[in-house]
Amino acid sequence: MNPPQTSETGLVDTPPSATSPSNSAREAAGTSALVPTFEKRSGRLAGLDGLRAIAVIAVVIYHFFPSALPGGFIGVDVFFVISGFLITGLLVSERTRTGRVSLRNFWQRRARRLVPPLVPLILLSCTAAWLIGGDVLVGLGAQLLGAVTFGYNWISIAGDASYFAADQPELFRNLWSLAVEEQFYVIWPLLLLAILLIRSARLRLAVVALLAVASMLWMGVLYQPGADPTRVYYGSDTHSFGLFTGAALALLLRRPAGLRNELPRLRPWLGGAALVGIGIAAAVLPEGGTETYRGGLAAVSVLTAVAIWAGVRGGGFGRALDVAPLRYIGERSYGIYLWHWPVLVLLQVGLPGPSTPLRVALIAVLATVLTLAAAGASYRWLEQPVRRDGIRGVVGRLRTLWGLHAKGRVLVAVLAVTVLLVSGGTAAALATAPATATAEVEIERGQQALDEAAKAAAEAAQQAASTPAPLPGGDLITAVGDSVMLASAAELQTTFPGISIDAAVSRGMYSAAGILEELARAGTLRPIVVVGLGTNGPIKADELIEIERVIGPDRKLILVNAYADRDWTEGVNASLADFSARNRLVELANWHDAIAPHTDLLAGDGVHPGPTGSQIYADAVTTALQRLAELPPQRLPGENRLQPAAV
C-alpha cells in the first residue's frame, strides 16, 4: 500500500484506488507498523478527517464571527498535532520497511502537495486586491515573499505585524501556520533520523516529549501579559509543541501487536471527553490571555493527541468522527483554510459599510459560499489530479486534451489566458502597492505629536524654576488606548494640554489593567483615566471590573467606545454602555455615534480618523468629562463605586 502523505493541515493523501486487503494485512502485521485503523476503501486513518473538519470550522468561525467563538484559533493547534503524528509515522514506517528514509522524495511530496493549491490562491487574491485597490495592497510584497519562502511567520515578526490586529487588512495572514509546518517538515526528518539511532524506545519517546515540553515552556517564558502575543504565537520555536506532541504520539503507538488494544471500553469515552475539552477551549480561551500561552494551547495539543489515539485505535469513535459531512469538510480542509481568510478580507474591503449585524452576516455567508466553491474546485481539479498523476502528469493530460478536439483546445486556451491575466494582475498589484496604509499615516501623525509633546515637556522641565508652575487641566488625565487613540493624539493634546497618552497599535482591552497597574505602581496614574481599547476584539466584563480595581475608588473613568467594521463592535459598545451606566464614576465617550455621520473623515480602512475626525474623538472625550463634572457629591466618603448615589 502506498503510504499516506500529509498536508499543511494534516490532510492525508492516498491513492484513489482501493486499498488491497493483503497489503493492509501485511502492513498491520509488522511489529513496528503505525497500527492505524484504515478504512478499507480509502486507506485513511479513522477519525482524522473529522478532527480536521472540527479544526477548520473552529478557525473559520473565529475569523468570521470572533465574538461567537473567541478561542477558535486553537483549531490550528489541532492541525499541528495531526501533522506531527502523520509525518512521524510515515518517516518511521519508511525507515522500518526499507532501512532508510529518502529525504529527497519526502520533500518532493511535501512540495507537490503544498505548493499547487497556493498558486491560484495567490494569483487570484492578488488580482482581486489590485482591482479593489487601497490599503489591502500595503505590504503585499513582504507577504508574497513569506508565502513563497514558507517563512511568513518570521517575516511578519520582523515587520511587527500582528495576527490579532483587526485594523490591518493583511491578505495572506493565515499562511503563518503553513510556514511553521513547512519549517518543521524541513528540520524534523533530519532530527528524527538522529533520534532513531537511540536504541531504547522509551528514551526516544522521552527525547521527543522533552522537545514538546521545551517549546511549551519557551512560549510561557517569552509571553508578556498585556503585550501583543504575536511573537510567541507565530514563532516556530514557541509554537511547535503541537507538532512534537503528535510526533510523540506516533512513537508511543508503535507497540508490539499484543499491546495495541489499550483501554478498549474507556477509549471512546476518553476521546469524547477530549473533544469536549477542545470545544471548551475554543469557547473560552482569550486570544491575548495569560492562560492561553501558559498552558491553554499546550492542553489543547494534549487533548488532540487523546482524540487521535481514540480514533485511530479502532472502534466506533473514529467512525463517528468521520460522519459524511465532517468527512467532506475534512478532505477539503487544506483548501478551506487557505481560501477563507483572503476571501473574507477582500469582501470586507470591497464591500465597505457600517458594521451592522446584517452586513456582518451577509459577508460571512458570501465568504462561506466562495470559500467552499474555491476549495472544492481546488480539491477536484488541482489537488487530486496532482496527487494522482504529479505535475508532469497533469501537464501531459492538458497536452492530450489540446490535441483531442476543438472543445479541449478552447478549454486549455481559456485556462492559459486566465493564468496570464491573473499573473498580470498580481504583477500590477505588486507594482502599485502603496508603501504605507492611510491608517498608518494617521497613526504616525499621532505618534509624532506624542514625541513632540514629550520633547517639549522635557525642555520645559529643564527650564522650570524650583517651584514649577501649575499644569493645565490636562495634567489630571491619563489616557490608555489603541491605534485609534494614537491617531487622535495630536488633537487630544491640543484639547487637553498636558494629557498623558499611552497608545499603541493592536492593543485590546485585556491589556488595560496591566498598563494601568504599572502606572499606578510608578505613581504616575492621574485622577481621570480614559480607556479607548474596543477596536481590536471582544471584551469581557471581568476586564472592565479589573480596570475598576486597579484605578481604585477615587479616580474617574471614561470608556471610549468603538467604530469599526467588525463582528464584535456592537457587543463591545453595548458592554461599555452598560458598564458606564451602572457605575457612578464611569462615563461613556460615544465615539461611535459621533463619527458615524462623518465616515469620510476616516482613513481608507474605515477605522482611523484624520485630523478633523480626531477632533471629533477629542470632543467625545470632552463631552464625557463634562458629564462627570456635573455629578453631585457622594453622600458618604468611600462609597462603593458600583452602587449609584441616591438622587
XYZ file of N, CA and C in Angstrom, residues 416-566:
453
model
N -5.182 29.014 -20.143
C -3.920 29.719 -20.354
C -4.116 31.231 -20.278
N -5.185 31.736 -20.906
C -5.459 33.184 -20.867
C -5.737 33.636 -19.436
N -6.480 32.808 -18.691
C -6.780 33.144 -17.301
C -5.507 33.242 -16.474
N -4.613 32.281 -16.679
C -3.348 32.307 -15.947
C -2.556 33.567 -16.289
N -2.532 33.934 -17.562
C -1.815 35.148 -17.968
C -2.440 36.395 -17.346
N -3.769 36.453 -17.334
C -4.444 37.630 -16.786
C -4.181 37.785 -15.295
N -4.329 36.693 -14.541
C -4.133 36.815 -13.093
C -2.655 36.999 -12.753
N -1.764 36.484 -13.600
C -0.341 36.753 -13.387
C -0.056 38.237 -13.599
N -0.662 38.796 -14.643
C -0.522 40.228 -14.864
C -1.145 41.044 -13.743
N -2.288 40.601 -13.259
C -2.924 41.295 -12.140
C -2.070 41.259 -10.894
N -1.403 40.130 -10.649
C -0.517 40.026 -9.491
C 0.674 40.961 -9.637
N 1.255 40.999 -10.837
C 2.373 41.921 -11.076
C 1.935 43.367 -10.892
N 0.734 43.703 -11.384
C 0.220 45.063 -11.223
C -0.020 45.392 -9.754
N -0.506 44.412 -8.992
C -0.733 44.631 -7.563
C 0.572 44.951 -6.851
N 1.634 44.207 -7.192
C 2.929 44.464 -6.575
C 3.484 45.825 -6.983
N 3.289 46.181 -8.250
C 3.841 47.439 -8.752
C 3.126 48.656 -8.181
N 1.850 48.530 -7.903
C 1.065 49.686 -7.459
C 0.806 49.698 -5.957
N 1.321 48.718 -5.236
C 1.055 48.656 -3.791
C 1.627 49.881 -3.095
N 0.825 50.611 -2.346
C 1.344 51.781 -1.620
C 2.291 51.349 -0.513
N 3.233 52.213 -0.211
C 4.214 51.883 0.826
C 3.609 51.926 2.217
N 2.609 52.788 2.398
C 2.035 52.993 3.727
C 0.529 53.056 3.626
N -0.151 52.424 4.542
C -1.606 52.498 4.593
C -2.046 53.869 5.074
N -3.222 54.275 4.632
C -3.734 55.566 5.084
C -3.889 55.597 6.595
N -4.253 54.466 7.177
C -4.365 54.408 8.638
C -3.006 54.627 9.290
N -1.950 54.064 8.699
C -0.621 54.226 9.268
C -0.176 55.680 9.221
N -0.588 56.404 8.187
C -0.254 57.824 8.106
C -0.835 58.569 9.296
N -2.098 58.296 9.614
C -2.736 58.970 10.746
C -2.130 58.521 12.066
N -1.792 57.240 12.168
C -1.159 56.750 13.388
C 0.207 57.397 13.577
N 0.963 57.493 12.485
C 2.279 58.130 12.558
C 2.159 59.600 12.939
N 1.130 60.267 12.445
C 0.903 61.679 12.811
C 0.656 61.795 14.312
N -0.131 60.847 14.850
C -0.382 60.867 16.283
C 0.873 60.573 17.083
N 1.682 59.597 16.625
C 2.920 59.279 17.322
C 3.875 60.459 17.304
N 3.918 61.159 16.184
C 4.778 62.324 16.093
C 4.349 63.395 17.086
N 3.034 63.556 17.236
C 2.530 64.533 18.206
C 2.941 64.151 19.620
N 2.880 62.839 19.941
C 3.296 62.397 21.268
C 4.791 62.634 21.483
N 5.592 62.358 20.461
C 7.035 62.555 20.581
C 7.371 64.026 20.784
N 6.699 64.895 20.029
C 6.944 66.328 20.169
C 6.519 66.828 21.543
N 5.410 66.295 22.049
C 4.950 66.700 23.378
C 5.936 66.261 24.451
N 6.472 65.039 24.301
C 7.449 64.552 25.280
C 8.717 65.402 25.248
N 9.133 65.783 24.052
C 10.316 66.623 23.924
C 10.081 67.992 24.542
N 8.903 68.572 24.278
C 8.583 69.881 24.843
C 8.510 69.823 26.365
N 7.949 68.710 26.881
C 7.848 68.577 28.335
C 9.230 68.471 28.966
N 10.136 67.749 28.292
C 11.489 67.615 28.823
C 12.206 68.958 28.829
N 12.027 69.738 27.752
C 12.652 71.064 27.687
C 12.072 71.991 28.733
N 10.742 71.922 28.924
C 10.107 72.776 29.921
C 10.579 72.423 31.323
N 10.790 71.130 31.576
C 11.249 70.706 32.898
C 12.648 71.230 33.190
N 13.502 71.283 32.158
C 14.853 71.788 32.338
C 14.862 73.279 32.634
N 13.897 74.008 32.064
C 13.853 75.456 32.211
C 13.021 75.905 33.409
N 12.323 74.963 34.023
C 11.407 75.341 35.100
C 12.172 75.759 36.345
N 11.568 76.644 37.136
C 12.153 77.064 38.410
C 11.974 75.963 39.439
N 12.507 76.178 40.623
C 12.398 75.160 41.661
C 10.950 74.887 42.025
N 10.091 75.889 41.916
C 8.664 75.698 42.145
C 7.966 75.742 40.798
N 7.590 74.598 40.271
C 7.020 74.584 38.922
C 5.665 75.265 38.878
N 5.383 75.807 37.717
C 4.078 76.447 37.516
C 3.000 75.381 37.453
N 1.786 75.719 37.881
C 0.703 74.726 37.827
C 0.431 74.291 36.393
N 0.241 73.000 36.244
C -0.034 72.454 34.913
C -1.473 72.735 34.519
N -1.762 72.765 33.214
C -3.157 72.948 32.770
C -3.996 71.727 33.099
N -5.303 71.826 32.802
C -6.237 70.778 33.191
C -5.903 69.409 32.672
N -5.179 69.325 31.565
C -4.843 68.026 31.009
C -3.944 67.198 31.891
N -3.279 67.846 32.876
C -2.385 67.087 33.743
C -3.143 66.164 34.690
N -4.460 66.253 34.681
C -5.282 65.374 35.503
C -5.688 64.098 34.770
N -5.314 63.956 33.498
C -5.845 62.869 32.665
C -4.729 61.922 32.240
N -4.963 60.625 32.453
C -4.149 59.563 31.866
C -5.013 58.837 30.838
N -4.531 58.738 29.610
C -5.277 58.062 28.541
C -4.500 56.842 28.070
N -5.181 55.705 28.009
C -4.588 54.459 27.522
C -5.451 53.956 26.372
N -4.844 53.707 25.222
C -5.672 53.341 24.080
C -4.945 52.558 23.014
N -5.679 52.343 21.912
C -5.167 51.593 20.774
C -4.771 52.561 19.668
N -4.700 52.045 18.438
C -4.224 52.873 17.332
C -5.188 53.997 16.978
N -6.473 53.871 17.317
C -7.416 54.965 17.062
C -7.090 56.143 17.969
N -6.806 55.863 19.233
C -6.389 56.941 20.131
C -5.050 57.511 19.698
N -4.148 56.635 19.233
C -2.845 57.105 18.782
C -2.991 58.049 17.594
N -3.880 57.707 16.663
C -4.112 58.589 15.520
C -4.693 59.926 15.958
N -5.395 59.954 17.101
C -6.041 61.177 17.596
C -5.191 61.911 18.614
N -3.943 61.491 18.798
C -3.124 62.026 19.880
C -2.924 63.534 19.775
N -2.667 64.035 18.574
C -2.400 65.473 18.426
C -3.596 66.297 18.875
N -4.790 65.906 18.475
C -5.988 66.659 18.840
C -6.315 66.515 20.327
N -6.030 65.350 20.909
C -6.213 65.183 22.349
C -5.274 66.104 23.119
N -4.045 66.239 22.641
C -3.090 67.118 23.323
C -3.488 68.581 23.198
N -4.035 68.951 22.054
C -4.483 70.338 21.880
C -5.683 70.632 22.766
N -6.595 69.692 22.851
C -7.811 69.888 23.645
C -7.528 69.801 25.136
N -6.610 68.909 25.529
C -6.284 68.716 26.946
C -4.773 68.869 27.136
N -4.270 70.094 27.159
C -2.816 70.287 27.289
C -2.271 69.599 28.539
N -1.188 68.858 28.349
C -0.577 68.156 29.463
C -1.077 66.746 29.671
N -2.021 66.283 28.854
C -2.557 64.933 28.987
C -1.449 63.906 28.798
N -1.501 62.821 29.540
C -0.550 61.717 29.385
C -1.222 60.622 28.558
N -0.646 60.302 27.397
C -1.242 59.331 26.477
C -0.305 58.144 26.315
N -0.838 56.960 26.546
C -0.118 55.706 26.296
C -0.967 54.900 25.321
N -0.658 55.022 24.023
C -1.451 54.365 22.988
C -0.526 53.603 22.049
N -1.009 52.466 21.553
C -0.188 51.632 20.673
C -1.086 50.839 19.736
N -0.508 50.390 18.641
C -1.230 49.624 17.629
C -1.543 48.220 18.161
N -2.733 47.723 17.809
C -3.154 46.332 18.032
C -3.434 45.979 19.488
N -3.631 46.947 20.332
C -3.967 46.652 21.727
C -5.426 46.255 21.862
N -5.696 45.420 22.852
C -7.060 45.068 23.209
C -7.336 45.418 24.653
N -8.601 45.293 25.061
C -8.988 45.652 26.424
C -8.276 44.788 27.459
N -7.877 43.574 27.071
C -7.207 42.688 28.013
C -5.907 43.278 28.542
N -5.304 44.225 27.819
C -4.016 44.794 28.224
C -4.161 45.979 29.168
N -5.385 46.528 29.330
C -5.562 47.785 30.056
C -5.145 47.676 31.513
N -5.602 46.642 32.217
C -5.336 46.549 33.648
C -3.840 46.502 33.936
N -3.092 45.728 33.131
C -1.653 45.633 33.346
C -0.955 46.966 33.148
N -1.352 47.706 32.105
C -0.735 49.011 31.843
C -1.054 49.983 32.966
N -2.315 50.026 33.374
C -2.719 50.951 34.438
C -2.061 50.591 35.769
N -1.885 49.299 36.017
C -1.249 48.887 37.266
C 0.201 49.348 37.312
N 0.890 49.274 36.170
C 2.265 49.758 36.119
C 2.321 51.256 36.389
N 1.391 52.003 35.807
C 1.360 53.446 36.035
C 1.054 53.760 37.498
N 0.123 53.020 38.085
C -0.215 53.243 39.491
C 0.973 52.920 40.390
N 1.689 51.843 40.068
C 2.851 51.459 40.868
C 3.948 52.519 40.779
N 4.048 53.142 39.596
C 5.058 54.186 39.414
C 4.609 55.534 39.960
N 3.358 55.631 40.397
C 2.848 56.890 40.938
C 2.501 57.923 39.877
N 2.298 57.482 38.638
C 2.013 58.422 37.549
C 0.585 58.316 37.031
N -0.249 57.528 37.703
C -1.641 57.399 37.274
C -2.441 58.568 37.822
N -3.089 59.312 36.946
C -3.739 60.564 37.307
C -5.189 60.363 37.732
N -5.838 61.415 38.246
C -7.190 61.264 38.808
C -8.267 60.871 37.796
N -8.061 61.207 36.530
C -9.039 60.869 35.495
C -8.367 59.921 34.507
N -8.999 58.768 34.271
C -8.442 57.754 33.382
C -9.360 57.594 32.172
N -8.783 57.698 30.983
C -9.516 57.493 29.732
C -8.992 56.211 29.088
N -9.902 55.271 28.793
C -9.513 53.999 28.186
C -10.243 53.853 26.852
N -9.492 53.744 25.772
C -10.065 53.527 24.443
C -9.473 52.281 23.816
N -10.035 51.104 24.124
C -9.460 49.822 23.699
C -10.523 48.861 23.190
N -11.487 49.364 22.452
C -12.549 48.492 21.972
C -12.457 48.099 20.519
N -11.411 48.554 19.819
C -11.362 48.357 18.368
C -10.942 46.950 17.965
N -10.043 46.337 18.721
C -9.333 45.160 18.230
C -9.861 43.813 18.674
N -10.999 43.769 19.330
C -11.530 42.466 19.697
C -12.610 42.566 20.750
N -13.300 41.460 21.000
C -14.342 41.439 22.024
C -13.757 41.751 23.398
N -14.604 42.188 24.301
C -14.169 42.465 25.664
C -15.018 41.656 26.631
N -14.496 41.502 27.835
C -15.195 40.759 28.871
C -15.497 41.679 30.044
N -16.580 41.385 30.762
C -16.935 42.178 31.936
C -15.824 42.132 32.970
N -15.154 40.981 33.084
C -14.073 40.860 34.065
C -12.941 41.844 33.778
N -12.703 42.134 32.503
C -11.642 43.079 32.155
C -11.983 44.483 32.629
N -13.241 44.862 32.520
C -13.665 46.185 32.991
C -13.633 46.249 34.514
N -14.053 45.189 35.160
C -14.017 45.140 36.620
C -12.577 45.231 37.123
N -11.659 44.582 36.420
C -10.255 44.632 36.804
C -9.697 46.041 36.651
N -10.119 46.755 35.620
C -9.717 48.157 35.468
C -10.189 48.966 36.671
N -11.456 48.753 37.079
C -12.006 49.423 38.250
C -11.164 49.147 39.494
N -10.766 47.895 39.652
C -9.981 47.545 40.837
C -8.634 48.244 40.838
N -7.996 48.299 39.668
C -6.651 48.864 39.584
C -6.655 50.367 39.855
N -7.616 51.095 39.288
C -7.579 52.557 39.429
C -8.086 53.002 40.789
N -8.771 52.131 41.524
C -9.200 52.470 42.868
C -10.525 53.213 42.906
N -11.034 53.481 44.118
C -12.384 54.030 44.259
C -12.499 55.524 44.042
N -11.377 56.242 43.935
C -11.449 57.698 43.903
C -11.189 58.300 42.530
N -10.750 57.515 41.597
C -10.495 58.055 40.272
C -11.736 57.945 39.391
N -11.844 58.861 38.445
C -12.931 58.819 37.469
C -12.446 58.101 36.204
N -13.365 57.409 35.547
C -13.017 56.586 34.380
C -13.910 56.944 33.203
N -13.286 57.159 32.055
C -14.012 57.388 30.799
C -13.673 56.239 29.854
N -14.692 55.565 29.354
C -14.525 54.478 28.395
C -14.947 54.960 27.015
N -14.032 54.908 26.063
C -14.327 55.330 24.693
C -14.800 54.107 23.911
N -15.978 54.186 23.316
C -16.459 53.024 22.561
C -15.827 52.978 21.176
N -16.238 52.045 20.344
C -15.510 51.730 19.106
C -16.352 52.009 17.870
N -15.665 52.347 16.785
C -16.285 52.403 15.464
C -15.377 51.621 14.523
N -15.836 50.458 14.100
C -15.058 49.606 13.195
C -15.996 48.595 12.559
N -15.692 48.221 11.336
C -16.488 47.221 10.621
C -16.046 45.832 11.070
N -16.401 45.498 12.309
C -16.004 44.228 12.887
C -17.210 43.575 13.550
